[in-house]
């Protein structure tokens, strides 16, 4: 048994760490306007002298980052969008490593090594010994068993789909079982996980932030304050959650006993600043060390010109796509769908909205994803060819269709729909933009009745399964995306590919399915993937965007020069 978390230790932590407020708040995309240069800089000189800032923690020498909205919680089992804190407070059994060529691979983390049975059902993980949680508790197999069970049972929980394939998971969720049959503690440093059916992407799932490992005793003792009160929110990660002043700032402090070696950064102050123009001015005046240019998109071109040596970028492992609802006339006709693919100038949209920073995609899997196929069939922009296909399908005079717009989406999405409307008009299609409030848009999409729309899917874990199965895994999945793809035989192949144990065979099948879905059946219009740009102050070294291209950050590996 693990030792109990002592009252004295808990009291000491509470005295040393400060929580000035807690609560929700949702992350939104900012749309900063063009802003003139306040000061030639971004060199971090003011950020370096941050001082206390009222948090109760001496933040001198800390790196200064910014969010445009406060987090909801640091409990990754209760949020699917606020991952910056979990990325730094916790570790996972496995991790994703990206080399200089952009190639991703799965690497050990809290699990040192593992074996997989020949039938692909049993995974035996040998855990790293000597790892401590930030409260001094030992990390053991008990914590893994607890974490996975809690994910399936915690009130208002999310990310349960990451354990869908584990034997007994559905029974725990339904309440018909008290223990998770498929997760077994063999000894203090060995865990055996049994799946209900082979699932080749399971190792990739274990790298997802949603499967961060928790201290069983400390988390249970914290109750609903876990993730809300920094003093009781502990992991094995490189930084401790030191303080949270709601709608003001969050503070992380270096974990001196981190098993990989203590971070070089003494800590990070993460300011909450909704106004993107203010963010821009603060970076340019040296008050911020890191700025996600997603939230100041209108200023990205100027930043590239003004601070070219201070821009760090990486590919987004995500794809923007445009849908056509098979249940709405005339999208049952493959020639109409192919005409739509040819009528939209995707490069022009990427150029207009993002300065061409990214690449046009031609399938389901984006650049940077395991299984991405450089040699796949290309879709050409060909308005004359689109007109010919429409005529062959009996729509030589065009037709009227809906472009469904989510009122909560960013201005860039709205602009993209306007461009698409003009491009479709050029081949005789009358596309009418219909605006929905966010909840109505989501509910209509879920019902399978939404007209055509544009959206983006970013990887939860690095595997093609996370893309193709999400949209085409079965009739329910394609319905809730308002695609309503009808070929059940293809969907059965998509589902079956999850269990192919041989990796080469599995990826070959996924690429064949991509060719069938996109190039034979024209099931959607693949648009583009984008580059993710960050501005960093001159004193920051070693910053790398998170492999998936989301706006969350990992601070381990960063250092500051004075």
Coordinates of C-alpha atoms in Angstrom, one line a residue:
X1 CA 0.0 0.0 0.0
X2 CA 1.1 3.6 -0.6
X3 CA 1.7 5.7 2.3
X4 CA -1.1 8.1 3.3
X5 CA -0.9 11.8 2.4
X6 CA -0.1 13.3 5.7
X7 CA -2.1 16.2 7.1
X8 CA 1.1 18.0 7.9
X9 CA 2.2 17.8 4.2
X10 CA -1.2 19.0 3.0
X11 CA -1.1 21.9 5.4
X12 CA 2.4 22.9 4.4
X13 CA 1.3 22.9 0.7
X14 CA -1.8 24.9 1.4
X15 CA 0.3 27.5 3.2
X16 CA 2.9 27.7 0.5
X17 CA 0.5 27.9 -2.4
X18 CA -2.3 30.4 -3.0
X19 CA -5.7 30.1 -4.7
X20 CA -7.4 33.4 -5.1
X21 CA -10.3 32.1 -7.1
X22 CA -11.5 29.2 -9.2
X23 CA -14.2 28.4 -11.6
X24 CA -15.1 27.9 -15.3
X25 CA -14.7 29.9 -18.4
X26 CA -14.4 28.6 -22.0
X27 CA -11.5 29.0 -24.4
X28 CA -12.4 31.0 -27.5
X29 CA -10.5 32.1 -30.5
X30 CA -9.5 35.7 -30.4
X31 CA -9.5 37.9 -33.5
X32 CA -7.0 40.6 -33.0
X33 CA -7.0 43.7 -35.3
X34 CA -4.0 45.2 -37.0
X35 CA -1.9 46.9 -34.4
X36 CA 0.9 49.4 -34.9
X37 CA 4.3 48.6 -33.3
X38 CA 4.5 49.9 -29.7
X39 CA 8.2 49.1 -29.2
X40 CA 10.8 47.4 -31.2
X41 CA 11.3 44.5 -29.0
X42 CA 9.6 41.4 -27.6
X43 CA 13.0 40.9 -25.9
X44 CA 11.4 40.0 -22.5
X45 CA 13.3 42.6 -20.5
X46 CA 10.2 43.7 -18.6
X47 CA 8.9 40.1 -18.3
X48 CA 12.1 39.1 -16.6
X49 CA 11.4 41.5 -13.8
X50 CA 7.9 40.2 -13.2
X51 CA 8.3 39.8 -9.4
X52 CA 5.5 38.6 -7.1
X53 CA 2.5 39.8 -9.1
X54 CA 0.3 39.2 -6.0
X55 CA 0.2 35.4 -6.3
X56 CA 2.1 34.6 -3.1
X57 CA 4.9 33.1 -5.1
X58 CA 8.1 34.9 -6.0
X59 CA 7.9 34.9 -9.8
X60 CA 11.2 36.7 -10.5
X61 CA 12.8 35.1 -13.5
X62 CA 9.7 33.2 -14.6
X63 CA 8.7 33.0 -18.2
X64 CA 5.5 35.0 -19.0
X65 CA 2.8 33.4 -21.2
X66 CA -0.7 34.4 -22.0
X67 CA -4.2 32.8 -22.5
X68 CA -7.1 34.7 -24.0
X69 CA -9.6 33.0 -21.6
X70 CA -9.2 31.3 -18.2
X71 CA -9.3 27.5 -17.9
X72 CA -12.2 25.6 -16.6
X73 CA -10.2 23.2 -14.5
X74 CA -6.8 21.5 -14.4
X75 CA -8.6 18.1 -14.1
X76 CA -8.1 16.7 -17.5
X77 CA -10.9 14.1 -16.8
X78 CA -13.3 17.0 -16.7
X79 CA -12.2 19.1 -19.7
X80 CA -11.4 18.3 -23.3
X81 CA -10.0 21.7 -24.3
X82 CA -7.8 23.2 -21.5
X83 CA -4.7 21.0 -21.8
X84 CA -1.8 23.5 -21.0
X85 CA -2.0 22.8 -17.3
X86 CA -2.3 19.0 -17.6
X87 CA 0.6 18.9 -20.1
X88 CA 2.9 20.4 -17.5
X89 CA 1.5 19.1 -14.2
X90 CA 1.0 15.4 -15.1
X91 CA 2.7 12.7 -17.2
X92 CA 1.2 9.8 -19.1
X93 CA 2.2 6.2 -19.5
X94 CA 3.5 6.9 -23.0
X95 CA 4.4 10.1 -25.0
X96 CA 4.8 11.3 -28.6
X97 CA 8.2 12.4 -29.8
X98 CA 8.7 14.4 -33.0
X99 CA 12.1 14.5 -34.7
X100 CA 13.6 17.3 -36.7
X101 CA 12.0 15.9 -39.9
X102 CA 8.6 16.1 -38.3
X103 CA 8.2 12.3 -38.0
X104 CA 6.3 11.2 -34.9
X105 CA 6.8 8.1 -32.8
X106 CA 5.5 6.7 -29.5
X107 CA 8.1 6.7 -26.7
X108 CA 8.2 5.6 -23.1
X109 CA 7.2 7.9 -20.3
X110 CA 5.8 6.5 -16.9
X111 CA 5.8 3.1 -18.6
X112 CA 9.4 2.1 -19.4
X113 CA 8.5 -0.7 -21.7
X114 CA 5.7 -3.0 -22.6
X115 CA 4.6 -6.2 -24.4
X116 CA 1.6 -6.9 -26.5
X117 CA 0.1 -10.4 -26.9
X118 CA 0.0 -12.0 -30.3
X119 CA -3.8 -11.6 -30.5
X120 CA -3.5 -7.9 -29.8
X121 CA -5.7 -8.0 -26.7
X122 CA -3.3 -7.9 -23.7
X123 CA -0.8 -5.1 -23.0
X124 CA 1.6 -5.5 -20.2
X125 CA 3.3 -2.3 -19.0
X126 CA 6.4 -2.2 -16.8
X127 CA 6.3 1.1 -14.9
X128 CA 9.2 3.4 -14.1
X129 CA 10.4 3.0 -10.6
X130 CA 11.5 5.8 -8.3
X131 CA 9.1 8.4 -9.7
X132 CA 7.5 10.7 -7.1
X133 CA 4.3 12.7 -7.2
X134 CA 4.8 16.4 -6.4
X135 CA 3.5 15.7 -2.8
X136 CA 6.2 13.1 -2.2
X137 CA 4.1 10.0 -2.8
X138 CA 5.5 7.1 -4.8
X139 CA 4.0 6.5 -8.3
X140 CA 2.9 2.8 -8.5
X141 CA 0.5 0.6 -10.5
X142 CA -2.2 1.4 -8.1
X143 CA -2.3 5.0 -9.4
X144 CA -2.8 3.7 -13.0
X145 CA -5.7 1.5 -12.0
X146 CA -7.3 4.3 -10.0
X147 CA -6.8 6.9 -12.8
X148 CA -8.5 4.8 -15.4
X149 CA -11.4 3.8 -13.2
X150 CA -11.9 7.4 -12.1
X151 CA -12.0 8.6 -15.8
X152 CA -15.0 6.3 -16.3
X153 CA -16.9 7.3 -13.1
X154 CA -16.1 10.9 -12.2
X155 CA -19.1 13.2 -12.2
X156 CA -19.3 15.4 -15.4
X157 CA -16.4 13.4 -16.9
X158 CA -15.1 13.6 -20.4
X159 CA -12.6 11.7 -22.5
X160 CA -14.1 8.3 -21.6
X161 CA -13.8 7.3 -25.3
X162 CA -10.1 6.9 -24.8
X163 CA -10.8 3.8 -22.9
X164 CA -13.7 2.5 -25.0
X165 CA -11.8 -0.6 -26.1
X166 CA -10.8 -1.7 -22.6
X167 CA -12.6 -4.8 -21.4
X168 CA -15.3 -3.9 -18.9
X169 CA -15.2 -0.1 -19.6
X170 CA -18.8 0.1 -20.7
X171 CA -20.0 -1.9 -17.7
X172 CA -18.3 0.6 -15.3
X173 CA -19.8 3.6 -17.2
X174 CA -23.2 2.0 -17.0
X175 CA -22.8 1.2 -13.3
X176 CA -23.2 -2.5 -13.7
X177 CA -19.7 -3.1 -12.5
X178 CA -17.7 -1.6 -9.7
X179 CA -14.2 -2.5 -11.0
X180 CA -12.6 -2.1 -14.4
X181 CA -12.1 -5.7 -15.5
X182 CA -9.5 -4.9 -18.2
X183 CA -7.0 -3.0 -16.0
X184 CA -5.1 -5.2 -13.5
X185 CA -2.4 -4.4 -11.1
X186 CA 0.0 -7.3 -11.4
X187 CA 2.5 -5.9 -8.9
X188 CA 3.5 -2.5 -7.7
X189 CA 5.2 -1.7 -11.0
X190 CA 3.4 -3.8 -13.6
X191 CA -0.1 -3.2 -15.1
X192 CA -1.9 -5.5 -17.5
X193 CA -4.6 -4.0 -19.7
X194 CA -6.9 -6.3 -21.6
X195 CA -9.0 -5.0 -24.5
X196 CA -12.4 -6.4 -25.5
X197 CA -11.2 -6.6 -29.1
X198 CA -7.9 -5.8 -30.9
X199 CA -7.3 -2.0 -31.2
X200 CA -4.1 -1.1 -32.9
X201 CA -4.3 2.6 -31.9
X202 CA -4.4 1.9 -28.2
X203 CA -0.8 2.9 -27.6
X204 CA -1.4 6.2 -29.3
X205 CA -4.5 6.7 -27.1
X206 CA -2.3 6.4 -24.0
X207 CA -0.3 9.4 -25.1
X208 CA -3.4 11.7 -25.0
X209 CA -3.6 14.3 -22.2
X210 CA -7.0 12.8 -21.2
X211 CA -5.1 9.8 -19.8
X212 CA -2.8 11.7 -17.6
X213 CA -1.9 9.7 -14.4
X214 CA -3.2 10.9 -11.0
X215 CA -2.1 10.1 -7.5
X216 CA -4.8 7.8 -6.2
X217 CA -4.7 9.0 -2.5
X218 CA -4.2 12.7 -3.1
X219 CA -6.9 12.9 -5.8
X220 CA -9.4 10.9 -3.8
X221 CA -8.8 13.1 -0.8
X222 CA -9.2 16.3 -2.8
X223 CA -12.7 15.4 -4.1
X224 CA -14.2 18.0 -6.3
X225 CA -11.4 20.4 -5.5
X226 CA -9.0 18.4 -7.6
X227 CA -8.1 20.5 -10.6
X228 CA -9.6 23.6 -8.9
X229 CA -7.4 24.1 -5.8
X230 CA -3.7 24.1 -6.8
X231 CA -2.6 22.9 -3.3
X232 CA -4.3 19.5 -3.9
X233 CA -3.8 19.1 -7.6
X234 CA -0.6 17.1 -7.9
X235 CA 1.0 14.9 -10.6
X236 CA 4.4 13.6 -11.6
X237 CA 5.0 16.3 -14.2
X238 CA 7.8 18.8 -14.6
X239 CA 5.9 21.7 -12.9
X240 CA 3.8 22.1 -9.8
X241 CA 0.5 24.0 -9.9
X242 CA 1.4 26.9 -7.6
X243 CA -1.5 29.3 -7.7
X244 CA -4.6 30.4 -9.7
X245 CA -6.2 33.8 -9.5
X246 CA -9.3 33.4 -11.5
X247 CA -9.5 35.6 -14.7
X248 CA -6.1 37.0 -13.8
X249 CA -3.3 34.5 -13.9
X250 CA -2.0 30.9 -13.2
X251 CA 1.4 30.1 -11.9
X252 CA 3.5 27.0 -12.4
X253 CA 6.7 26.3 -10.3
X254 CA 9.5 24.0 -11.3
X255 CA 9.3 20.4 -9.9
X256 CA 12.8 20.0 -8.5
X257 CA 12.4 16.3 -8.2
X258 CA 11.1 15.6 -11.7
X259 CA 12.2 12.1 -12.8
X260 CA 13.5 13.3 -16.2
X261 CA 15.5 16.1 -14.5
X262 CA 14.3 19.4 -13.1
X263 CA 13.1 21.9 -15.8
X264 CA 15.5 24.8 -16.6
X265 CA 12.7 27.3 -16.1
X266 CA 12.1 28.2 -12.5
X267 CA 8.4 28.7 -13.3
X268 CA 5.8 30.2 -15.6
X269 CA 3.3 32.9 -15.1
X270 CA 0.3 32.5 -17.4
X271 CA -1.7 35.7 -17.7
X272 CA -5.3 35.7 -18.7
X273 CA -5.9 38.6 -21.2
X274 CA -9.0 38.4 -23.4
X275 CA -8.1 41.4 -25.5
X276 CA -5.8 40.3 -28.3
X277 CA -4.7 43.9 -29.1
X278 CA -3.5 44.1 -25.5
X279 CA -1.6 40.8 -25.9
X280 CA 0.1 42.2 -29.0
X281 CA 1.1 45.4 -27.4
X282 CA 2.4 43.5 -24.3
X283 CA 4.6 41.2 -26.4
X284 CA 6.0 44.1 -28.4
X285 CA 6.8 46.1 -25.2
X286 CA 8.6 43.1 -23.7
X287 CA 5.9 42.1 -21.2
X288 CA 5.2 38.7 -22.7
X289 CA 7.6 35.9 -23.6
X290 CA 5.3 33.8 -25.7
X291 CA 2.4 34.7 -28.0
X292 CA 0.1 32.3 -29.9
X293 CA -0.4 34.0 -33.2
X294 CA -3.7 32.1 -33.6
X295 CA -5.2 34.7 -31.3
X296 CA -3.7 37.6 -33.2
X297 CA -4.2 36.2 -36.6
X298 CA -4.6 39.6 -38.3
X299 CA -1.2 40.6 -37.1
X300 CA 0.6 37.4 -38.2
X301 CA 1.9 38.8 -41.4
X302 CA 3.3 41.9 -39.7
X303 CA 4.9 39.7 -37.0
X304 CA 6.6 37.6 -39.6
X305 CA 8.0 40.7 -41.2
X306 CA 8.9 42.5 -38.0
X307 CA 10.2 39.6 -35.9
X308 CA 11.2 36.9 -38.4
X309 CA 13.9 35.4 -36.1
X310 CA 11.4 35.2 -33.2
X311 CA 8.8 33.1 -35.0
X312 CA 8.6 29.4 -34.2
X313 CA 6.2 27.2 -36.2
X314 CA 5.1 23.6 -36.5
X315 CA 2.5 21.7 -38.5
X316 CA -1.0 21.3 -37.2
X317 CA -1.9 17.7 -37.2
X318 CA -5.5 18.6 -38.1
X319 CA -7.5 19.1 -41.3
X320 CA -10.1 21.7 -42.3
X321 CA -12.9 20.0 -44.3
X322 CA -16.1 20.9 -46.1
X323 CA -19.1 18.7 -45.9
X324 CA -21.9 17.6 -48.2
X325 CA -24.9 15.9 -46.6
X326 CA -25.7 12.7 -48.5
X327 CA -29.4 13.0 -47.4
X328 CA -29.9 16.4 -49.0
X329 CA -30.5 16.8 -52.8
X330 CA -28.5 16.7 -55.0
X331 CA -25.6 15.4 -53.0
X332 CA -26.6 11.7 -53.5
X333 CA -25.0 12.1 -56.9
X334 CA -21.3 11.4 -56.9
X335 CA -20.8 13.7 -59.9
X336 CA -22.2 16.6 -58.0
X337 CA -19.9 15.9 -55.0
X338 CA -16.9 15.6 -57.4
X339 CA -18.0 18.9 -59.0
X340 CA -18.0 20.5 -55.5
X341 CA -14.4 19.3 -54.9
X342 CA -13.3 20.8 -58.2
X343 CA -15.2 24.1 -57.8
X344 CA -13.5 25.2 -54.6
X345 CA -10.1 26.8 -54.9
X346 CA -8.6 25.7 -51.6
X347 CA -5.2 27.2 -52.2
X348 CA -6.8 30.6 -52.8
X349 CA -8.7 30.3 -49.5
X350 CA -5.5 29.3 -47.6
X351 CA -3.7 32.2 -49.2
X352 CA -6.4 34.7 -48.5
X353 CA -7.0 33.8 -44.9
X354 CA -3.7 32.5 -43.6
X355 CA -1.1 33.9 -46.1
X356 CA -0.6 30.4 -47.5
X357 CA 0.9 29.1 -44.2
X358 CA 0.0 25.5 -44.5
X359 CA -0.8 23.1 -47.3
X360 CA -3.8 22.0 -49.4
X361 CA -4.9 18.5 -48.3
X362 CA -6.3 15.8 -50.6
X363 CA -7.7 13.2 -48.2
X364 CA -8.6 12.5 -44.6
X365 CA -5.2 12.3 -42.8
X366 CA -3.3 15.6 -42.5
X367 CA 0.4 16.3 -42.9
X368 CA 2.3 15.2 -39.8
X369 CA -0.1 12.3 -38.9
X370 CA 1.2 8.7 -38.8
X371 CA -0.2 7.2 -42.0
X372 CA -0.1 10.4 -44.1
X373 CA 0.3 9.4 -47.8
X374 CA 2.4 11.8 -49.8
X375 CA 1.5 9.9 -53.0
X376 CA -2.3 10.1 -52.7
X377 CA -4.5 11.2 -55.6
X378 CA -4.6 15.0 -55.9
X379 CA -7.8 17.0 -56.3
X380 CA -7.4 19.8 -58.9
X381 CA -9.2 23.1 -58.9
X382 CA -11.1 22.9 -62.2
X383 CA -14.3 25.1 -62.5
X384 CA -14.8 24.1 -66.1
X385 CA -14.5 20.4 -65.2
X386 CA -17.0 21.1 -62.4
X387 CA -19.5 22.6 -64.8
X388 CA -19.2 19.6 -67.1
X389 CA -19.9 17.2 -64.3
X390 CA -22.9 19.2 -63.1
X391 CA -24.3 19.1 -66.6
X392 CA -23.8 15.3 -66.8
X393 CA -25.6 15.0 -63.5
X394 CA -28.6 17.0 -64.8
X395 CA -27.7 20.2 -63.0
X396 CA -26.4 22.3 -66.0
X397 CA -28.4 25.2 -64.6
X398 CA -27.0 24.7 -61.2
X399 CA -28.9 24.3 -57.9
X400 CA -29.4 26.0 -54.5
X401 CA -27.7 24.8 -51.4
X402 CA -27.1 25.8 -47.8
X403 CA -23.9 26.9 -46.2
X404 CA -24.5 26.5 -42.5
X405 CA -22.6 29.1 -40.4
X406 CA -22.0 28.8 -36.6
X407 CA -22.4 32.3 -35.2
X408 CA -19.8 31.5 -32.5
X409 CA -17.1 30.6 -35.1
X410 CA -14.2 32.9 -35.8
X411 CA -14.2 35.6 -38.4
X412 CA -11.9 33.5 -40.6
X413 CA -14.5 30.8 -40.9
X414 CA -17.1 33.3 -41.9
X415 CA -14.8 34.8 -44.5
X416 CA -14.0 31.3 -45.9
X417 CA -17.7 30.6 -46.4
X418 CA -18.1 33.9 -48.3
X419 CA -15.2 32.9 -50.6
X420 CA -16.7 29.5 -51.1
X421 CA -20.0 31.0 -51.9
X422 CA -18.4 33.1 -54.7
X423 CA -16.4 30.2 -56.0
X424 CA -19.5 28.0 -56.2
X425 CA -21.5 30.8 -57.9
X426 CA -18.8 30.7 -60.7
X427 CA -19.9 27.2 -61.7
X428 CA -23.7 28.0 -61.3
X429 CA -24.3 26.9 -57.8
X430 CA -26.3 29.3 -55.6
X431 CA -24.9 28.8 -52.1
X432 CA -27.0 30.6 -49.4
X433 CA -25.3 31.2 -46.0
X434 CA -27.6 30.5 -43.1
X435 CA -26.5 31.6 -39.7
X436 CA -27.2 29.5 -36.6
X437 CA -26.5 30.2 -32.9
X438 CA -24.0 27.8 -31.6
X439 CA -26.3 25.4 -29.7
X440 CA -28.8 25.2 -32.7
X441 CA -25.9 24.5 -35.1
X442 CA -24.6 21.7 -32.9
X443 CA -28.0 20.2 -32.3
X444 CA -28.9 20.3 -36.0
X445 CA -25.5 18.8 -37.0
X446 CA -26.0 16.0 -34.4
X447 CA -29.4 15.2 -35.8
X448 CA -27.8 14.7 -39.3
X449 CA -29.9 17.5 -40.8
X450 CA -27.3 20.3 -41.2
X451 CA -26.5 21.7 -44.6
X452 CA -22.9 22.0 -45.9
X453 CA -20.4 23.5 -43.4
X454 CA -16.7 23.9 -42.9
X455 CA -14.9 22.8 -39.8
X456 CA -11.6 21.5 -38.5
X457 CA -10.6 18.3 -36.7
X458 CA -7.3 18.3 -34.8
X459 CA -5.7 15.0 -33.6
X460 CA -6.5 13.8 -30.1
X461 CA -3.8 11.2 -30.6
X462 CA -1.4 10.5 -33.4
X463 CA -3.1 7.8 -35.5
X464 CA -5.3 7.8 -38.6
X465 CA -7.9 6.0 -36.6
X466 CA -8.6 9.2 -34.8
X467 CA -9.7 10.8 -38.1
X468 CA -11.3 8.2 -40.3
X469 CA -13.2 6.4 -37.5
X470 CA -14.4 9.7 -36.1
X471 CA -16.3 10.5 -39.3
X472 CA -16.8 7.2 -41.1
X473 CA -16.6 4.5 -38.4
X474 CA -20.3 3.7 -38.4
X475 CA -23.7 5.1 -39.4
X476 CA -24.1 7.0 -36.1
X477 CA -20.7 8.7 -36.4
X478 CA -21.3 9.9 -40.0
X479 CA -24.8 11.0 -39.0
X480 CA -23.8 13.2 -36.1
X481 CA -21.4 15.0 -38.5
X482 CA -24.3 15.6 -40.9
X483 CA -22.4 13.7 -43.6
X484 CA -24.7 10.6 -43.7
X485 CA -22.3 8.6 -45.8
X486 CA -24.3 5.5 -46.8
X487 CA -21.9 2.7 -47.7
X488 CA -22.1 0.4 -44.7
X489 CA -19.5 -2.0 -46.3
X490 CA -16.9 0.8 -46.3
X491 CA -17.8 1.7 -42.7
X492 CA -17.4 -2.0 -41.7
X493 CA -13.9 -1.9 -43.3
X494 CA -13.1 1.3 -41.3
X495 CA -14.2 -0.3 -38.1
X496 CA -12.4 -3.5 -38.9
X497 CA -9.1 -1.7 -39.6
X498 CA -8.8 -0.8 -36.0
X499 CA -8.1 -4.4 -35.1
X500 CA -5.4 -5.1 -37.8
X501 CA -2.4 -6.0 -35.6
X502 CA 0.3 -5.8 -38.4
X503 CA 1.1 -2.1 -38.7
X504 CA 2.1 -2.1 -42.3
X505 CA -1.2 -3.9 -43.3
X506 CA -3.2 -1.5 -41.1
X507 CA -1.8 1.7 -42.6
X508 CA -2.2 0.2 -46.1
X509 CA -5.9 -0.4 -45.5
X510 CA -6.4 3.1 -44.0
X511 CA -4.8 4.6 -47.2
X512 CA -7.0 2.4 -49.4
X513 CA -10.1 3.5 -47.5
X514 CA -9.0 7.2 -47.8
X515 CA -8.8 6.7 -51.6
X516 CA -12.2 5.1 -51.7
X517 CA -13.9 7.7 -49.5
X518 CA -12.4 10.9 -50.9
X519 CA -11.5 10.1 -54.5
X520 CA -14.1 7.5 -55.5
X521 CA -17.0 8.6 -53.4
X522 CA -16.2 12.3 -52.9
X523 CA -17.5 12.0 -49.3
X524 CA -16.2 15.5 -48.4
X525 CA -14.0 18.3 -49.7
X526 CA -10.6 18.1 -48.0
X527 CA -9.5 21.7 -47.6
X528 CA -6.1 22.3 -45.9
X529 CA -4.0 21.9 -42.9
X530 CA -2.2 24.9 -41.4
X531 CA 1.0 25.8 -39.8
X532 CA 0.9 27.0 -36.2
X533 CA 2.9 30.1 -35.5
X534 CA 4.2 31.5 -32.2
X535 CA 6.1 34.6 -31.4
X536 CA 8.8 34.1 -28.7
X537 CA 10.9 36.7 -27.0
X538 CA 14.6 36.9 -27.6
X539 CA 15.4 35.4 -24.2
X540 CA 13.4 32.2 -24.8
X541 CA 15.3 29.1 -26.1
X542 CA 14.0 25.6 -26.8
X543 CA 10.3 26.3 -27.3
X544 CA 8.6 23.8 -29.5
X545 CA 4.8 23.8 -30.4
X546 CA 2.9 20.7 -29.1
X547 CA 3.1 18.0 -31.7
X548 CA -0.6 18.1 -32.5
X549 CA -0.6 21.8 -33.3
X550 CA -3.2 22.8 -30.7
X551 CA -2.8 26.0 -28.7
X552 CA -1.7 24.2 -25.5
X553 CA 1.9 24.3 -24.5
X554 CA 4.6 22.2 -22.9
X555 CA 7.1 24.2 -21.0
X556 CA 9.6 21.4 -20.4
X557 CA 12.8 21.9 -22.4
X558 CA 12.5 25.7 -22.4
X559 CA 15.2 27.9 -21.0
X560 CA 15.7 31.7 -20.6
X561 CA 18.7 33.8 -21.2
X562 CA 19.2 37.0 -19.2

